[in-house]
């Protein structure tokens, strides 16, 4: 029986201090690839989970105060890594945004026409009520935020709930994207606002859980080295993040056959090209 074919994509990268992402990290700048995942469903539909960086990020951070985002987190997007290139010119039939940070949404606006989008309506409503500086602090510069607000999006909370798969009882309400049980949205609160991961009970990589920014790497989960609290508080809710992190570690123990794929995992998204 055919299963969803999953291709991890790398759509640009940013640099930031290593010690900000894991306890005991080094005093050096590290590279963090911006990941997305293309899911080819057996019926021919293509679903994209997150989008990485795109031109809209650079447009949205041209002026101050947004320009500060680029200074603190230098971003690089080589033309050959752009989302349309990575998709081979074939637009997806649906884009799911795990959360609304710029590095997960900006690539969307490089796709023409913009495909249907599924995201957290609650997070979008809160972002829409923010001032320019608040939106920047929330990781979504105003121009990007306004483009998101203008989309005819579908919302997570409108999808039917599904019974949690074995091992997922501790994660909050699971929602079924296709109605077939093959793409399940799972709340991963604590990073950003109303972050969700996507669980595929069956895929070309076996059972696969796309966990967005709930961990910076699988290694961090294995070693139980979450980011320091000051990073967590800056990017979301520290206590909720640590509870989600612990739930993911519990899932790894209970269901070791599941592959976890974080959005910025350097091992998972290693460059194939040499430079
Ligand atoms: Zn994020």
Short mmCIF file of C-alpha atoms and ligand atoms in Angstrom, two decimals:
data_model
loop_
_atom_site.label_atom_id
_atom_site.label_comp_id
_atom_site.label_asym_id
_atom_site.label_seq_id
_atom_site.Cartn_x
_atom_site.Cartn_y
_atom_site.Cartn_z
CA UNK A 1 0.00 0.00 0.00
CA UNK A 2 1.50 3.37 -0.99
CA UNK A 3 2.51 5.72 1.81
CA UNK A 4 3.14 9.51 1.87
CA UNK A 5 6.54 10.33 0.38
CA UNK A 6 8.32 12.91 2.56
CA UNK A 7 11.20 15.09 1.36
CA UNK A 8 12.89 17.38 3.91
CA UNK A 9 13.78 20.73 2.33
CA UNK A 10 16.26 23.38 3.40
CA UNK A 11 15.12 26.90 2.51
CA UNK A 12 17.91 29.19 3.69
CA UNK A 13 19.60 29.45 7.04
CA UNK A 14 20.30 31.88 9.84
CA UNK A 15 23.17 32.30 12.24
CA UNK A 16 22.87 32.71 15.97
CA UNK A 17 24.82 31.98 19.14
CA UNK A 18 25.10 28.26 19.93
CA UNK A 19 24.64 28.88 23.66
CA UNK A 20 21.18 30.38 23.00
CA UNK A 21 19.86 27.08 21.66
CA UNK A 22 21.10 24.49 24.15
CA UNK A 23 22.14 24.43 27.74
CA UNK A 24 25.93 24.27 27.93
CA UNK A 25 26.23 25.41 24.30
CA UNK A 26 29.41 27.04 22.99
CA UNK A 27 30.24 30.77 22.78
CA UNK A 28 30.34 30.64 19.00
CA UNK A 29 27.93 31.47 16.21
CA UNK A 30 26.19 28.42 14.78
CA UNK A 31 24.25 27.93 11.54
CA UNK A 32 20.61 26.91 11.70
CA UNK A 33 19.08 25.64 8.47
CA UNK A 34 15.46 26.66 7.94
CA UNK A 35 13.60 23.44 7.23
CA UNK A 36 10.36 22.61 5.47
CA UNK A 37 8.96 19.24 4.43
CA UNK A 38 7.24 18.28 1.21
CA UNK A 39 4.71 15.48 1.58
CA UNK A 40 3.53 13.69 -1.53
CA UNK A 41 0.26 11.94 -0.72
CA UNK A 42 -0.59 8.68 -2.52
CA UNK A 43 -3.53 10.44 -4.26
CA UNK A 44 -1.10 12.86 -5.94
CA UNK A 45 -1.67 15.91 -3.72
CA UNK A 46 1.42 17.68 -2.42
CA UNK A 47 1.34 19.19 1.07
CA UNK A 48 4.09 21.49 2.32
CA UNK A 49 4.81 21.78 6.04
CA UNK A 50 6.41 25.18 6.75
CA UNK A 51 8.17 27.25 4.11
CA UNK A 52 11.57 28.47 5.33
CA UNK A 53 12.85 31.89 4.32
CA UNK A 54 11.84 33.86 1.24
CA UNK A 55 12.11 37.27 -0.39
CA UNK A 56 9.27 38.54 1.78
CA UNK A 57 11.57 38.23 4.81
CA UNK A 58 14.08 40.63 3.28
CA UNK A 59 11.31 43.03 2.20
CA UNK A 60 9.83 42.98 5.70
CA UNK A 61 13.16 43.67 7.44
CA UNK A 62 14.48 46.43 5.17
CA UNK A 63 13.66 49.35 7.51
CA UNK A 64 14.08 49.92 11.22
CA UNK A 65 12.91 48.67 13.63
CA UNK A 66 12.50 45.41 11.66
CA UNK A 67 16.06 45.69 10.32
CA UNK A 68 17.26 44.76 13.83
CA UNK A 69 15.98 41.21 13.18
CA UNK A 70 18.61 40.83 10.42
CA UNK A 71 21.37 42.20 12.63
CA UNK A 72 20.68 39.85 15.53
CA UNK A 73 19.91 36.85 13.31
CA UNK A 74 21.79 37.13 10.00
CA UNK A 75 19.88 35.28 7.30
CA UNK A 76 21.19 33.73 4.13
CA UNK A 77 19.06 32.44 1.28
CA UNK A 78 20.97 31.26 -1.77
CA UNK A 79 18.92 31.51 -4.97
CA UNK A 80 19.21 27.74 -5.56
CA UNK A 81 17.64 27.17 -2.13
CA UNK A 82 14.52 29.26 -2.78
CA UNK A 83 11.22 27.50 -2.16
CA UNK A 84 10.02 27.54 -5.80
CA UNK A 85 13.36 25.96 -6.84
CA UNK A 86 13.14 23.35 -4.08
CA UNK A 87 9.62 22.46 -5.22
CA UNK A 88 10.76 22.03 -8.80
CA UNK A 89 8.28 24.62 -10.01
CA UNK A 90 5.31 22.50 -8.90
CA UNK A 91 3.28 24.39 -6.28
CA UNK A 92 1.84 22.38 -3.40
CA UNK A 93 -1.93 21.95 -3.05
CA UNK A 94 -1.79 22.94 0.64
CA UNK A 95 0.72 24.69 2.91
CA UNK A 96 0.58 24.05 6.67
CA UNK A 97 2.31 26.63 8.88
CA UNK A 98 3.45 25.14 12.21
CA UNK A 99 3.65 28.62 13.74
CA UNK A 100 3.97 32.17 12.47
CA UNK A 101 7.67 32.98 12.95
CA UNK A 102 9.22 34.61 9.87
CA UNK A 103 11.52 31.67 9.10
CA UNK A 104 8.50 29.36 8.81
CA UNK A 105 6.20 31.58 6.76
CA UNK A 106 8.26 33.92 4.52
CA UNK A 107 8.86 31.39 1.72
CA UNK A 108 5.12 31.11 1.18
CA UNK A 109 5.07 34.45 -0.62
CA UNK A 110 7.60 33.26 -3.21
CA UNK A 111 4.91 30.90 -4.53
CA UNK A 112 2.71 32.28 -7.27
CA UNK A 113 -0.22 31.84 -7.02
CA UNK A 114 -0.24 31.46 -3.23
CA UNK A 115 -1.53 27.97 -2.44
CA UNK A 116 -4.27 27.33 0.15
CA UNK A 117 -2.87 27.77 3.66
CA UNK A 118 -3.72 26.07 6.96
CA UNK A 119 -2.61 27.78 10.18
CA UNK A 120 -3.58 28.63 13.75
CA UNK A 121 -6.48 31.10 13.63
CA UNK A 122 -5.93 31.92 17.30
CA UNK A 123 -2.26 32.81 16.78
CA UNK A 124 -3.11 34.87 13.69
CA UNK A 125 -5.84 36.81 15.53
CA UNK A 126 -3.45 37.64 18.38
CA UNK A 127 -0.73 38.67 15.93
CA UNK A 128 -3.22 40.86 14.08
CA UNK A 129 -3.99 42.79 17.26
CA UNK A 130 -0.31 43.57 17.94
CA UNK A 131 1.53 46.85 17.40
CA UNK A 132 4.41 46.97 14.91
CA UNK A 133 7.01 46.48 17.66
CA UNK A 134 5.02 43.72 19.37
CA UNK A 135 4.71 41.83 16.07
CA UNK A 136 8.47 42.16 15.53
CA UNK A 137 9.14 40.83 19.03
CA UNK A 138 6.73 37.98 18.25
CA UNK A 139 9.02 37.03 15.35
CA UNK A 140 6.73 38.15 12.53
CA UNK A 141 7.68 41.60 11.14
CA UNK A 142 4.72 43.78 10.21
CA UNK A 143 4.81 43.40 6.42
CA UNK A 144 4.87 39.61 6.74
CA UNK A 145 2.12 39.74 9.35
CA UNK A 146 -0.05 41.89 7.10
CA UNK A 147 0.44 39.50 4.18
CA UNK A 148 -0.58 36.57 6.39
CA UNK A 149 -3.69 38.44 7.53
CA UNK A 150 -4.69 39.05 3.90
CA UNK A 151 -4.65 35.32 3.03
CA UNK A 152 -7.87 33.32 2.70
CA UNK A 153 -6.59 30.78 5.24
CA UNK A 154 -8.13 27.69 6.81
CA UNK A 155 -7.71 27.31 10.54
CA UNK A 156 -6.56 24.39 12.70
CA UNK A 157 -9.53 24.72 15.06
CA UNK A 158 -12.00 24.12 12.21
CA UNK A 159 -10.58 20.64 11.50
CA UNK A 160 -12.19 17.55 13.05
CA UNK A 161 -10.51 16.11 16.13
CA UNK A 162 -9.05 12.62 15.91
CA UNK A 163 -8.34 10.03 18.60
CA UNK A 164 -4.72 10.49 19.73
CA UNK A 165 -2.46 7.78 18.30
CA UNK A 166 -0.67 5.52 20.83
CA UNK A 167 1.87 7.62 22.78
CA UNK A 168 0.18 10.97 21.99
CA UNK A 169 -2.31 11.18 24.86
CA UNK A 170 -0.22 13.86 26.63
CA UNK A 171 -0.21 16.35 23.74
CA UNK A 172 -3.65 17.94 23.65
CA UNK A 173 -6.28 17.67 20.90
CA UNK A 174 -5.08 15.98 17.71
CA UNK A 175 -6.67 17.16 14.44
CA UNK A 176 -7.05 15.31 11.17
CA UNK A 177 -5.99 17.35 8.12
CA UNK A 178 -7.23 15.10 5.32
CA UNK A 179 -9.96 13.12 7.12
CA UNK A 180 -7.99 9.95 6.27
CA UNK A 181 -5.85 9.85 9.42
CA UNK A 182 -2.62 10.21 7.45
CA UNK A 183 -1.75 13.81 8.48
CA UNK A 184 -2.39 14.59 12.15
CA UNK A 185 -1.82 18.01 13.68
CA UNK A 186 -0.49 17.82 17.24
CA UNK A 187 -0.23 20.85 19.59
CA UNK A 188 3.37 21.60 20.64
CA UNK A 189 2.88 24.67 22.83
CA UNK A 190 5.65 26.81 24.29
CA UNK A 191 7.47 28.04 21.20
CA UNK A 192 5.88 30.92 19.29
CA UNK A 193 2.10 31.01 19.69
CA UNK A 194 -0.07 27.88 19.34
CA UNK A 195 2.64 25.87 17.56
CA UNK A 196 1.56 22.56 16.03
CA UNK A 197 3.57 19.63 14.72
CA UNK A 198 2.47 17.13 12.08
CA UNK A 199 2.45 13.38 12.72
CA UNK A 200 2.38 10.91 9.83
CA UNK A 201 1.57 7.42 11.15
CA UNK A 202 3.00 6.02 7.90
CA UNK A 203 5.46 7.62 5.50
CA UNK A 204 8.46 6.86 3.33
CA UNK A 205 10.52 7.43 6.54
CA UNK A 206 8.27 5.18 8.66
CA UNK A 207 6.17 6.86 11.35
CA UNK A 208 7.33 10.49 11.18
CA UNK A 209 6.72 13.45 13.49
CA UNK A 210 7.56 16.91 12.13
CA UNK A 211 8.06 18.83 15.37
CA UNK A 212 8.87 22.34 14.05
CA UNK A 213 10.71 24.31 16.78
CA UNK A 214 9.72 22.17 19.77
CA UNK A 215 13.41 21.16 19.80
CA UNK A 216 16.40 22.53 17.91
CA UNK A 217 17.73 19.04 17.23
CA UNK A 218 16.98 15.40 17.92
CA UNK A 219 20.30 15.28 19.76
CA UNK A 220 19.02 17.93 22.20
CA UNK A 221 16.00 15.73 22.96
CA UNK A 222 18.15 12.62 23.40
CA UNK A 223 20.55 14.39 25.74
CA UNK A 224 17.80 16.36 27.48
CA UNK A 225 19.45 19.71 26.70
CA UNK A 226 16.64 22.19 26.01
CA UNK A 227 17.54 25.81 25.28
CA UNK A 228 18.19 28.03 28.32
CA UNK A 229 15.16 29.63 29.94
CA UNK A 230 15.97 33.16 28.73
CA UNK A 231 15.81 31.97 25.10
CA UNK A 232 12.56 30.12 25.78
CA UNK A 233 10.95 33.13 27.43
CA UNK A 234 11.98 35.34 24.51
CA UNK A 235 10.47 32.99 21.92
CA UNK A 236 7.36 31.85 23.76
CA UNK A 237 6.33 30.36 27.11
CA UNK A 238 9.26 28.65 28.88
CA UNK A 239 7.20 26.42 31.17
CA UNK A 240 4.99 25.21 28.31
CA UNK A 241 8.08 24.59 26.13
CA UNK A 242 9.70 22.43 28.81
CA UNK A 243 6.46 20.46 29.28
CA UNK A 244 6.29 19.85 25.50
CA UNK A 245 9.99 18.90 25.47
CA UNK A 246 9.38 16.38 28.26
CA UNK A 247 6.34 14.98 26.42
CA UNK A 248 8.47 14.48 23.30
CA UNK A 249 11.12 12.67 25.33
CA UNK A 250 8.36 10.46 26.73
CA UNK A 251 7.14 9.74 23.20
CA UNK A 252 10.70 8.78 22.13
CA UNK A 253 10.85 6.26 24.98
CA UNK A 254 7.39 4.88 24.33
CA UNK A 255 7.58 4.78 20.54
CA UNK A 256 11.25 4.61 19.51
CA UNK A 257 10.24 3.66 15.96
CA UNK A 258 8.97 7.21 15.30
CA UNK A 259 11.42 9.52 13.51
CA UNK A 260 11.33 13.07 14.90
CA UNK A 261 12.24 15.88 12.52
CA UNK A 262 12.79 19.36 13.99
CA UNK A 263 12.71 22.31 11.57
CA UNK A 264 16.27 23.45 12.27
CA UNK A 265 18.02 20.13 12.86
CA UNK A 266 21.50 20.45 11.29
CA UNK A 267 21.91 16.68 10.93
CA UNK A 268 18.52 16.19 9.26
CA UNK A 269 19.05 19.11 6.88
CA UNK A 270 22.76 18.76 6.11
CA UNK A 271 23.74 20.42 2.86
CA UNK A 272 24.12 17.94 0.05
CA UNK A 273 26.11 20.39 -2.08
CA UNK A 274 29.74 21.22 -1.35
CA UNK A 275 30.97 24.77 -1.07
ZN1 LIG B 1 10.05 29.52 15.59
#
